[in-house]
């Protein structure tokens, strides 16, 4: 009868398991996740009826591009083995993929959520870029279309602009580190210029980016280390990851996002002719407002002068003289009228008197009859034989009443 | 006047023009502000003309210092 020792049976089973179940994919839901300080990751994957213990050793954990969380549905790749001490079989996992969405996508969502919560995407912390930069920095590959486009567009708009390039890998494993370091370096570079006191222009803003490519190619611009470097930068950052539609994490953290490197240059560099025109316009406004100002003052002076002239003593005197003349004239007119009226009155009376004058009456043919020197106005007072005298306008005649 | 930045100069210019358009003050002030405005205009134009293009690559040497190379 063959009697196994515990170790022997365990070893045999282990051998059988490891031979048969190596390099396999297993799908399940994560539970009992544990991430101790050792760096190994322990969890189980389960389905409705069963569960399987798993471990990802530290050396493999960098293959996991996202945070494994309880409840996630995942696919694990590795081998089944036995931990002899406990007699427990478990899966040694080399690689984990989330079921459904890609690992990259999950990582992206997790990082985006994390940085958003920290406030790295807030509008309020985004810096303005200067209207008129004299020197721009660029973090990109020194070969490739991106840098050529940036230079061409920049020089076309402002021929005298200075461009300072910090060349980096923009894809591959080292890209994220190089990009982040270049951003920090550029800030250090600027500090050195400022404290050196030399008449060198500091960098006014930087463009961080690359030309178009696949999601994997662009991935460095979704890495946390790059996001933090952009956030920490004192120099304003324009993110230009040549991916027209989607936003990378760099795009969200940067102060301005451009769809392409060319567009970044358009945002960064003003058209110098426009600026010249603006200066000319301001100059014209300055002259014109000075002119208007002076004109206003001049008008005021003229009107004040007019009022002053009216107040002058000479004028006052003339005015009084004029008034005197007018009054004199009025008086004279009045007097003349008065006299004329009186004259009319007198004339009227005189006319009447003329009519009543006895001499005029006699002239009209009447005579006055006297008897004994007394005027007779009644025929009855005369009798026959009386002597009467008739006075005519000229002369007189004696007669006897017959 | 110290060599102020282009942005600051343009800002001051806009202020001066607004003041002249709206304000009412002594002739002497007008002359002063106008002259300052002219100086600022010249400064701005100077900024534009002074610059000289330069395109360079920056790398770090072994000591960690920055080294410039024409692109």
CSV table of C-alpha atoms in Angstrom, one decimal:
chain,number,residue,atom,x,y,z
A,1,UNK,CA,0.0,0.0,0.0
A,2,UNK,CA,1.5,3.3,-1.0
A,3,UNK,CA,1.2,5.9,1.8
A,4,UNK,CA,1.9,9.4,0.8
A,5,UNK,CA,3.3,12.0,3.1
A,6,UNK,CA,1.5,15.3,3.1
A,7,UNK,CA,4.3,16.9,1.2
A,8,UNK,CA,4.4,14.2,-1.4
A,9,UNK,CA,0.8,14.3,-2.2
A,10,UNK,CA,0.9,18.1,-2.2
A,11,UNK,CA,3.8,18.1,-4.6
A,12,UNK,CA,2.2,15.7,-7.0
A,13,UNK,CA,-1.0,17.7,-7.1
A,14,UNK,CA,1.0,20.9,-7.5
A,15,UNK,CA,2.9,19.4,-10.4
A,16,UNK,CA,-0.3,18.3,-12.1
A,17,UNK,CA,-2.0,21.6,-11.6
A,18,UNK,CA,0.9,23.7,-12.8
A,19,UNK,CA,1.4,21.6,-15.9
A,20,UNK,CA,-2.2,21.7,-16.9
A,21,UNK,CA,-3.2,25.2,-15.9
A,22,UNK,CA,-0.5,27.5,-16.9
A,23,UNK,CA,-0.9,30.5,-19.2
A,24,UNK,CA,-4.7,30.6,-18.8
A,25,UNK,CA,-7.3,33.3,-18.7
A,26,UNK,CA,-9.9,33.3,-16.0
A,27,UNK,CA,-12.8,35.7,-15.7
A,28,UNK,CA,-14.6,36.7,-12.5
A,29,UNK,CA,-15.5,39.4,-10.1
A,30,UNK,CA,-13.0,40.9,-7.7
A,31,UNK,CA,-13.6,40.5,-4.0
A,32,UNK,CA,-11.6,40.6,-0.7
A,33,UNK,CA,-9.0,42.9,-2.2
A,34,UNK,CA,-6.0,43.5,0.0
A,35,UNK,CA,-2.9,45.6,-0.9
A,36,UNK,CA,-0.4,45.3,1.9
A,37,UNK,CA,2.8,47.3,2.2
A,38,UNK,CA,4.8,44.5,0.6
A,39,UNK,CA,3.4,45.6,-2.8
A,40,UNK,CA,1.8,42.2,-3.5
A,41,UNK,CA,-1.9,42.3,-4.3
A,42,UNK,CA,-4.2,39.7,-2.9
A,43,UNK,CA,-7.8,39.1,-4.0
A,44,UNK,CA,-10.3,36.5,-5.0
A,45,UNK,CA,-12.2,36.3,-8.2
A,46,UNK,CA,-15.6,34.7,-8.0
A,47,UNK,CA,-18.8,34.0,-9.9
A,48,UNK,CA,-22.2,32.7,-8.7
A,49,UNK,CA,-21.0,29.4,-7.4
A,50,UNK,CA,-17.2,29.5,-6.8
A,51,UNK,CA,-14.3,31.6,-6.0
A,52,UNK,CA,-10.6,31.4,-6.7
A,53,UNK,CA,-7.8,33.0,-4.6
A,54,UNK,CA,-5.4,35.2,-6.6
A,55,UNK,CA,-2.1,37.0,-6.0
A,56,UNK,CA,-0.3,39.5,-8.1
A,57,UNK,CA,3.3,39.7,-7.0
A,58,UNK,CA,4.9,43.1,-6.8
A,59,UNK,CA,7.2,42.4,-9.8
A,60,UNK,CA,4.1,41.9,-12.0
A,61,UNK,CA,2.1,44.7,-10.5
A,62,UNK,CA,3.4,47.3,-13.0
A,63,UNK,CA,1.6,45.3,-15.7
A,64,UNK,CA,-1.6,46.4,-14.1
A,65,UNK,CA,-2.4,49.8,-15.6
A,66,UNK,CA,-5.4,50.6,-13.5
A,67,UNK,CA,-6.5,50.3,-9.9
A,68,UNK,CA,-8.1,46.9,-9.2
A,69,UNK,CA,-11.2,47.4,-7.1
A,70,UNK,CA,-13.7,45.1,-5.4
A,71,UNK,CA,-16.7,44.4,-7.6
A,72,UNK,CA,-14.9,44.9,-10.8
A,73,UNK,CA,-15.3,42.3,-13.5
A,74,UNK,CA,-11.8,41.3,-14.7
A,75,UNK,CA,-9.9,38.8,-16.8
A,76,UNK,CA,-6.8,37.4,-15.1
A,77,UNK,CA,-3.9,35.8,-17.0
A,78,UNK,CA,-1.5,33.5,-15.2
A,79,UNK,CA,-1.1,30.0,-13.8
A,80,UNK,CA,-2.7,27.9,-11.1
A,81,UNK,CA,-0.4,26.7,-8.4
A,82,UNK,CA,-0.4,25.5,-4.8
A,83,UNK,CA,1.0,27.3,-1.8
A,84,UNK,CA,2.3,24.2,-0.2
A,85,UNK,CA,2.3,25.4,3.4
A,86,UNK,CA,-1.4,25.9,3.5
A,87,UNK,CA,-2.3,23.4,0.9
A,88,UNK,CA,-4.2,26.1,-0.8
A,89,UNK,CA,-4.4,26.4,-4.5
A,90,UNK,CA,-4.4,29.8,-6.0
A,91,UNK,CA,-3.9,31.6,-9.2
A,92,UNK,CA,-0.6,33.5,-9.7
A,93,UNK,CA,-1.7,36.4,-11.9
A,94,UNK,CA,0.7,38.0,-14.3
A,95,UNK,CA,-1.7,40.4,-15.9
A,96,UNK,CA,-5.2,41.7,-15.3
A,97,UNK,CA,-7.6,43.3,-17.8
A,98,UNK,CA,-10.9,44.8,-16.9
A,99,UNK,CA,-13.8,43.1,-18.7
A,100,UNK,CA,-15.6,45.4,-21.1
A,101,UNK,CA,-13.6,48.6,-21.2
A,102,UNK,CA,-9.9,48.5,-21.8
A,103,UNK,CA,-7.4,48.9,-19.0
A,104,UNK,CA,-6.3,52.2,-20.4
A,105,UNK,CA,-9.8,53.5,-20.4
A,106,UNK,CA,-10.4,52.6,-16.8
A,107,UNK,CA,-7.1,54.1,-15.8
A,108,UNK,CA,-8.0,57.2,-17.6
A,109,UNK,CA,-11.4,57.5,-15.8
A,110,UNK,CA,-9.9,56.8,-12.4
A,111,UNK,CA,-7.1,59.4,-12.8
A,112,UNK,CA,-9.6,61.9,-14.2
A,113,UNK,CA,-11.9,61.4,-11.2
A,114,UNK,CA,-9.0,61.7,-8.8
A,115,UNK,CA,-7.5,64.9,-10.2
A,116,UNK,CA,-10.9,66.4,-10.6
A,117,UNK,CA,-11.6,65.9,-6.9
A,118,UNK,CA,-8.3,67.5,-6.1
A,119,UNK,CA,-9.3,70.6,-8.1
A,120,UNK,CA,-6.6,70.4,-10.8
A,121,UNK,CA,-9.2,71.0,-13.5
A,122,UNK,CA,-10.8,74.1,-11.9
A,123,UNK,CA,-11.3,77.1,-14.2
A,124,UNK,CA,-10.4,79.4,-11.4
A,125,UNK,CA,-6.8,78.3,-11.3
A,126,UNK,CA,-6.1,78.5,-15.0
A,127,UNK,CA,-3.7,81.3,-15.9
A,128,UNK,CA,-4.1,83.9,-18.6
A,129,UNK,CA,-1.5,84.0,-21.4
A,130,UNK,CA,0.2,87.3,-22.2
A,131,UNK,CA,-1.2,89.2,-25.2
A,132,UNK,CA,2.2,89.7,-26.7
A,133,UNK,CA,4.7,87.0,-25.8
A,134,UNK,CA,8.2,87.6,-26.9
A,135,UNK,CA,9.5,84.1,-26.2
A,136,UNK,CA,7.6,80.8,-26.2
A,137,UNK,CA,8.8,77.4,-24.9
A,138,UNK,CA,7.8,74.1,-26.6
A,139,UNK,CA,7.9,70.6,-25.1
A,140,UNK,CA,7.7,68.2,-27.9
A,141,UNK,CA,9.7,65.9,-30.2
A,142,UNK,CA,12.5,67.7,-32.0
A,143,UNK,CA,11.6,65.6,-35.1
A,144,UNK,CA,8.1,65.2,-36.4
A,145,UNK,CA,5.5,67.5,-37.8
A,146,UNK,CA,4.4,69.2,-34.5
A,147,UNK,CA,7.4,71.4,-34.0
A,148,UNK,CA,7.6,72.3,-37.7
A,149,UNK,CA,4.0,73.4,-37.6
A,150,UNK,CA,4.5,75.4,-34.5
A,151,UNK,CA,7.5,77.2,-35.9
A,152,UNK,CA,6.0,77.9,-39.2
A,153,UNK,CA,2.7,79.3,-37.8
A,154,UNK,CA,4.5,81.3,-35.1
A,155,UNK,CA,6.9,83.0,-37.5
A,156,UNK,CA,4.2,83.8,-40.0
A,157,UNK,CA,2.3,85.7,-37.3
A,158,UNK,CA,5.2,87.3,-35.6
A,159,UNK,CA,8.5,86.9,-37.5
A,160,UNK,CA,10.7,88.1,-34.6
A,161,UNK,CA,9.4,85.7,-32.0
A,162,UNK,CA,11.9,83.6,-30.0
A,163,UNK,CA,11.2,79.9,-29.7
A,164,UNK,CA,12.9,77.7,-27.2
A,165,UNK,CA,12.4,73.9,-27.5
A,166,UNK,CA,12.9,71.3,-24.8
A,167,UNK,CA,13.0,68.1,-26.9
A,168,UNK,CA,11.4,64.9,-25.5
A,169,UNK,CA,10.1,61.5,-26.5
A,170,UNK,CA,6.4,61.8,-27.0
A,171,UNK,CA,5.6,58.1,-27.0
A,172,UNK,CA,7.0,55.0,-25.4
A,173,UNK,CA,7.8,54.1,-21.9
A,174,UNK,CA,10.1,57.0,-21.1
A,175,UNK,CA,7.8,59.6,-22.6
A,176,UNK,CA,5.9,60.5,-19.5
A,177,UNK,CA,9.0,61.0,-17.4
A,178,UNK,CA,10.8,63.1,-20.1
A,179,UNK,CA,7.7,65.3,-20.7
A,180,UNK,CA,7.2,66.0,-17.0
A,181,UNK,CA,10.9,66.7,-16.5
A,182,UNK,CA,11.0,69.1,-19.4
A,183,UNK,CA,8.1,71.0,-18.0
A,184,UNK,CA,9.9,71.4,-14.6
A,185,UNK,CA,13.2,72.2,-16.4
A,186,UNK,CA,11.6,75.0,-18.3
A,187,UNK,CA,10.4,76.6,-15.1
A,188,UNK,CA,13.9,76.3,-13.6
A,189,UNK,CA,15.3,77.7,-16.8
A,190,UNK,CA,13.1,80.7,-16.4
A,191,UNK,CA,14.0,81.2,-12.8
A,192,UNK,CA,17.7,81.3,-13.8
A,193,UNK,CA,17.0,84.0,-16.4
A,194,UNK,CA,15.2,86.1,-13.9
A,195,UNK,CA,17.8,86.0,-11.2
A,196,UNK,CA,20.7,86.3,-13.7
A,197,UNK,CA,19.6,89.8,-14.4
A,198,UNK,CA,20.7,89.5,-18.0
A,199,UNK,CA,18.7,91.2,-20.7
A,200,UNK,CA,17.3,87.8,-21.9
A,201,UNK,CA,13.6,87.4,-22.3
A,202,UNK,CA,12.0,84.9,-20.0
A,203,UNK,CA,9.7,82.4,-21.5
A,204,UNK,CA,6.1,83.8,-21.5
A,205,UNK,CA,4.2,80.6,-22.1
A,206,UNK,CA,4.8,77.0,-23.2
A,207,UNK,CA,3.2,74.6,-25.6
A,208,UNK,CA,3.2,70.9,-24.6
A,209,UNK,CA,2.1,68.5,-27.2
A,210,UNK,CA,2.6,66.3,-30.2
A,211,UNK,CA,1.1,65.5,-33.6
A,212,UNK,CA,-1.7,63.0,-34.2
A,213,UNK,CA,-1.5,59.3,-33.3
A,214,UNK,CA,-3.3,56.3,-31.8
A,215,UNK,CA,-4.6,56.2,-28.3
A,216,UNK,CA,-1.6,54.3,-27.2
A,217,UNK,CA,0.8,56.8,-28.9
A,218,UNK,CA,-0.8,59.7,-27.0
A,219,UNK,CA,-0.9,57.9,-23.7
A,220,UNK,CA,1.9,59.8,-22.1
A,221,UNK,CA,-0.3,62.9,-22.0
A,222,UNK,CA,-2.8,61.0,-19.9
A,223,UNK,CA,-0.2,60.1,-17.2
A,224,UNK,CA,-0.4,61.5,-13.7
A,225,UNK,CA,3.2,62.7,-13.6
A,226,UNK,CA,2.7,64.8,-16.6
A,227,UNK,CA,-0.6,66.2,-15.3
A,228,UNK,CA,1.1,67.2,-12.0
A,229,UNK,CA,4.0,68.8,-13.8
A,230,UNK,CA,1.6,70.9,-15.9
A,231,UNK,CA,-0.4,71.9,-12.7
A,232,UNK,CA,2.8,72.9,-10.9
A,233,UNK,CA,4.1,75.0,-13.8
A,234,UNK,CA,4.3,78.7,-13.1
A,235,UNK,CA,4.7,79.3,-16.9
A,236,UNK,CA,1.2,79.1,-18.5
A,237,UNK,CA,0.7,75.9,-20.5
A,238,UNK,CA,-1.1,75.3,-23.7
A,239,UNK,CA,-1.8,71.6,-24.3
A,240,UNK,CA,-1.7,70.5,-27.9
A,241,UNK,CA,-2.1,66.8,-28.2
A,242,UNK,CA,-2.9,66.3,-31.9
A,243,UNK,CA,-6.2,64.5,-31.2
A,244,UNK,CA,-9.0,66.7,-32.5
A,245,UNK,CA,-11.9,65.3,-30.6
A,246,UNK,CA,-11.1,63.7,-27.3
A,247,UNK,CA,-9.5,65.5,-24.4
A,248,UNK,CA,-6.5,64.1,-22.7
A,249,UNK,CA,-5.8,64.7,-19.1
A,250,UNK,CA,-3.1,67.2,-20.1
A,251,UNK,CA,-5.8,69.1,-22.0
A,252,UNK,CA,-7.9,69.2,-18.8
A,253,UNK,CA,-5.1,70.4,-16.5
A,254,UNK,CA,-3.5,72.9,-18.9
A,255,UNK,CA,-4.4,76.6,-18.9
A,256,UNK,CA,-5.6,76.4,-22.5
A,257,UNK,CA,-6.3,73.5,-24.7
A,258,UNK,CA,-5.6,73.5,-28.4
A,259,UNK,CA,-6.8,70.8,-30.8
A,260,UNK,CA,-3.5,70.7,-32.7
A,261,UNK,CA,0.0,72.1,-32.5
A,262,UNK,CA,-0.8,74.6,-35.2
A,263,UNK,CA,-3.8,75.9,-33.4
A,264,UNK,CA,-1.7,76.2,-30.2
A,265,UNK,CA,0.7,78.5,-32.1
A,266,UNK,CA,-2.3,80.5,-33.3
A,267,UNK,CA,-3.6,80.9,-29.8
A,268,UNK,CA,-0.2,81.8,-28.4
A,269,UNK,CA,1.2,84.2,-31.0
A,270,UNK,CA,-0.7,87.3,-32.0
A,271,UNK,CA,-0.5,88.6,-35.6
A,272,UNK,CA,2.0,91.4,-35.3
A,273,UNK,CA,0.3,93.5,-38.0
A,274,UNK,CA,-2.9,93.5,-35.8
A,275,UNK,CA,-0.9,94.7,-32.9
A,276,UNK,CA,0.7,97.4,-35.0
A,277,UNK,CA,-2.7,98.5,-36.1
A,278,UNK,CA,-3.9,98.6,-32.5
A,279,UNK,CA,-1.1,100.8,-31.5
A,280,UNK,CA,-1.8,103.1,-34.5
A,281,UNK,CA,-5.5,103.2,-33.5
A,282,UNK,CA,-4.6,104.1,-30.0
A,283,UNK,CA,-2.3,106.8,-31.2
A,284,UNK,CA,-5.1,108.3,-33.4
A,285,UNK,CA,-7.5,108.2,-30.5
A,286,UNK,CA,-4.9,110.0,-28.4
A,287,UNK,CA,-4.5,112.7,-30.9
A,288,UNK,CA,-8.2,113.0,-31.6
A,289,UNK,CA,-9.2,113.2,-28.0
A,290,UNK,CA,-6.5,115.8,-27.3
A,291,UNK,CA,-7.9,117.8,-30.3
A,292,UNK,CA,-11.5,117.5,-29.0
A,293,UNK,CA,-10.4,118.5,-25.6
A,294,UNK,CA,-8.6,121.6,-26.9
A,295,UNK,CA,-11.5,122.5,-29.1
A,296,UNK,CA,-13.9,122.3,-26.1
A,297,UNK,CA,-11.6,124.5,-24.1
A,298,UNK,CA,-11.4,127.0,-27.0
A,299,UNK,CA,-15.1,127.2,-27.3
A,300,UNK,CA,-15.4,127.9,-23.6
A,301,UNK,CA,-12.9,130.7,-23.9
A,302,UNK,CA,-14.8,132.3,-26.8
A,303,UNK,CA,-18.1,132.1,-25.0
A,304,UNK,CA,-16.7,133.5,-21.8
A,305,UNK,CA,-15.1,136.3,-23.8
A,306,UNK,CA,-18.5,137.2,-25.3
A,307,UNK,CA,-20.0,137.4,-21.9
A,308,UNK,CA,-17.1,139.4,-20.6
A,309,UNK,CA,-17.5,141.9,-23.4
A,310,UNK,CA,-21.1,142.4,-22.5
A,311,UNK,CA,-20.1,143.4,-19.0
A,312,UNK,CA,-17.5,146.0,-20.0
A,313,UNK,CA,-18.0,149.6,-18.7
A,314,UNK,CA,-17.7,151.1,-22.2
A,315,UNK,CA,-20.5,148.9,-23.4
A,316,UNK,CA,-22.6,149.8,-20.4
A,317,UNK,CA,-22.1,153.4,-21.1
A,318,UNK,CA,-23.1,153.0,-24.7
A,319,UNK,CA,-26.1,151.1,-23.6
A,320,UNK,CA,-27.1,153.9,-21.3
A,321,UNK,CA,-26.6,156.4,-23.9
A,322,UNK,CA,-28.7,154.4,-26.2
A,323,UNK,CA,-31.4,154.2,-23.6
A,324,UNK,CA,-31.2,158.0,-23.1
A,325,UNK,CA,-31.6,158.6,-26.8
A,326,UNK,CA,-34.6,156.3,-26.9
A,327,UNK,CA,-36.2,158.0,-24.0
A,328,UNK,CA,-35.5,161.4,-25.3
A,329,UNK,CA,-37.1,160.4,-28.6
A,330,UNK,CA,-40.1,159.1,-26.8
A,331,UNK,CA,-40.5,162.2,-24.8
A,332,UNK,CA,-40.2,164.4,-27.9
A,333,UNK,CA,-42.7,162.4,-29.7
A,334,UNK,CA,-45.0,162.6,-26.8
A,335,UNK,CA,-44.7,166.3,-26.4
A,336,UNK,CA,-45.2,166.8,-30.1
A,337,UNK,CA,-48.3,164.8,-30.0
A,338,UNK,CA,-49.5,166.6,-27.0
A,339,UNK,CA,-48.9,170.0,-28.5
A,340,UNK,CA,-50.5,168.9,-31.7
A,341,UNK,CA,-53.6,167.7,-29.8
A,342,UNK,CA,-53.9,171.0,-27.9
A,343,UNK,CA,-53.5,172.9,-31.1
A,344,UNK,CA,-56.3,170.9,-32.6
A,345,UNK,CA,-58.4,171.8,-29.6
A,346,UNK,CA,-57.6,175.5,-29.9
A,347,UNK,CA,-58.2,175.5,-33.6
A,348,UNK,CA,-61.5,174.0,-33.1
A,349,UNK,CA,-62.5,176.7,-30.6
A,350,UNK,CA,-61.1,179.3,-32.8
A,351,UNK,CA,-63.2,178.1,-35.6
A,352,UNK,CA,-66.2,178.3,-33.4
A,353,UNK,CA,-65.4,181.7,-32.3
A,354,UNK,CA,-65.0,182.8,-35.9
A,355,UNK,CA,-68.4,181.6,-36.7
A,356,UNK,CA,-69.9,183.4,-33.7
A,357,UNK,CA,-68.0,186.7,-34.3
A,358,UNK,CA,-70.5,189.4,-34.9
A,359,UNK,CA,-68.3,191.0,-37.6
A,360,UNK,CA,-68.5,187.7,-39.5
A,361,UNK,CA,-72.2,187.6,-39.0
A,362,UNK,CA,-72.5,191.1,-40.4
A,363,UNK,CA,-70.3,190.0,-43.3
A,364,UNK,CA,-72.8,187.4,-44.1
A,365,UNK,CA,-75.4,190.2,-44.7
A,366,UNK,CA,-77.0,190.7,-41.4
A,367,UNK,CA,-77.2,194.1,-39.8
A,368,UNK,CA,-77.6,195.4,-36.3
A,369,UNK,CA,-80.4,197.9,-35.7
A,370,UNK,CA,-79.9,200.6,-33.1
A,371,UNK,CA,-82.5,203.0,-31.7
A,372,UNK,CA,-81.2,205.7,-29.5
A,373,UNK,CA,-78.0,203.7,-29.2
A,374,UNK,CA,-79.7,200.6,-28.1
A,375,UNK,CA,-79.8,197.3,-30.0
A,376,UNK,CA,-83.3,196.5,-31.2
A,377,UNK,CA,-84.0,192.8,-31.5
A,378,UNK,CA,-87.8,192.9,-31.5
A,379,UNK,CA,-89.7,194.6,-34.2
A,380,UNK,CA,-92.7,195.3,-31.9
A,381,UNK,CA,-90.6,197.7,-29.9
A,382,UNK,CA,-90.6,200.1,-32.9
A,383,UNK,CA,-93.4,202.4,-34.0
A,384,UNK,CA,-93.8,204.6,-37.0
A,385,UNK,CA,-91.6,207.5,-37.2
A,386,UNK,CA,-88.9,206.1,-34.9
A,387,UNK,CA,-85.4,206.9,-36.1
A,388,UNK,CA,-83.2,203.9,-36.3
A,389,UNK,CA,-79.6,203.3,-37.3
A,390,UNK,CA,-78.6,200.2,-39.2
A,391,UNK,CA,-75.1,199.1,-38.8
A,392,UNK,CA,-73.7,197.0,-41.6
A,393,UNK,CA,-70.4,195.1,-41.9
A,394,UNK,CA,-69.2,198.3,-43.5
A,395,UNK,CA,-70.8,201.6,-42.6
A,396,UNK,CA,-74.2,202.5,-41.2
A,397,UNK,CA,-77.4,204.0,-42.5
A,398,UNK,CA,-80.0,206.0,-40.7
A,399,UNK,CA,-83.6,205.4,-41.5
A,400,UNK,CA,-87.1,206.2,-40.3
A,401,UNK,CA,-89.6,203.5,-39.7
A,402,UNK,CA,-92.4,204.0,-42.1
B,1,UNK,CA,9.8,106.2,-17.7
B,2,UNK,CA,11.1,102.7,-16.8
B,3,UNK,CA,11.0,100.1,-19.5
B,4,UNK,CA,7.6,98.6,-18.7
B,5,UNK,CA,6.1,95.6,-20.4
B,6,UNK,CA,4.1,95.9,-23.6
B,7,UNK,CA,0.9,94.8,-21.9
B,8,UNK,CA,1.3,97.5,-19.1
B,9,UNK,CA,2.1,100.2,-21.7
B,10,UNK,CA,-1.0,99.4,-23.7
B,11,UNK,CA,-3.1,99.3,-20.6
B,12,UNK,CA,-1.8,102.8,-19.5
B,13,UNK,CA,-2.4,104.1,-23.0
B,14,UNK,CA,-6.1,103.0,-23.0
B,15,UNK,CA,-6.5,104.7,-19.6
B,16,UNK,CA,-5.0,108.0,-20.8
B,17,UNK,CA,-7.2,108.0,-23.9
B,18,UNK,CA,-10.3,107.4,-21.7
B,19,UNK,CA,-9.3,110.1,-19.4
B,20,UNK,CA,-8.8,112.6,-22.2
B,21,UNK,CA,-12.1,111.7,-23.8
B,22,UNK,CA,-14.1,112.0,-20.6
B,23,UNK,CA,-12.4,114.3,-18.3
B,24,UNK,CA,-12.3,118.0,-17.7
B,25,UNK,CA,-9.0,119.3,-16.3
B,26,UNK,CA,-6.4,121.9,-16.6
B,27,UNK,CA,-4.5,122.6,-19.7
B,28,UNK,CA,-1.3,121.6,-18.0
B,29,UNK,CA,-2.6,118.2,-17.1
B,30,UNK,CA,-3.7,117.7,-20.7
B,31,UNK,CA,-0.2,118.4,-22.0
B,32,UNK,CA,1.4,116.1,-19.4
B,33,UNK,CA,-1.0,113.2,-20.2
B,34,UNK,CA,-0.6,113.7,-24.0
B,35,UNK,CA,3.1,113.6,-23.7
B,36,UNK,CA,3.0,110.5,-21.5
B,37,UNK,CA,0.7,108.9,-24.1
B,38,UNK,CA,3.1,109.7,-26.9
B,39,UNK,CA,6.0,108.2,-24.9
B,40,UNK,CA,4.0,105.0,-24.3
B,41,UNK,CA,3.1,104.7,-28.0
B,42,UNK,CA,6.8,104.9,-28.9
B,43,UNK,CA,7.6,102.3,-26.2
B,44,UNK,CA,5.0,99.9,-27.6
B,45,UNK,CA,6.3,100.4,-31.2
B,46,UNK,CA,9.8,99.9,-29.9
B,47,UNK,CA,8.9,96.5,-28.3
B,48,UNK,CA,7.7,95.3,-31.7
B,49,UNK,CA,10.7,96.4,-33.6
B,50,UNK,CA,13.4,95.5,-31.1
B,51,UNK,CA,13.0,91.8,-31.1
B,52,UNK,CA,15.2,89.4,-33.1
B,53,UNK,CA,14.1,85.9,-34.0
B,54,UNK,CA,15.9,82.9,-32.4
B,55,UNK,CA,14.9,79.3,-32.5
B,56,UNK,CA,16.9,77.0,-30.2
B,57,UNK,CA,17.0,73.6,-28.6
B,58,UNK,CA,17.8,73.4,-24.8
B,59,UNK,CA,19.4,70.3,-23.4
B,60,UNK,CA,21.0,69.6,-20.0
B,61,UNK,CA,24.7,68.7,-19.8
B,62,UNK,CA,26.3,66.3,-17.3
B,63,UNK,CA,26.4,69.0,-14.6
B,64,UNK,CA,22.7,69.6,-15.1
B,65,UNK,CA,23.2,73.1,-16.7
B,66,UNK,CA,21.2,74.2,-19.6
B,67,UNK,CA,22.9,74.3,-23.0
B,68,UNK,CA,21.5,76.0,-26.0
B,69,UNK,CA,21.9,74.9,-29.6
B,70,UNK,CA,20.4,76.4,-32.7
B,71,UNK,CA,17.5,74.4,-34.1
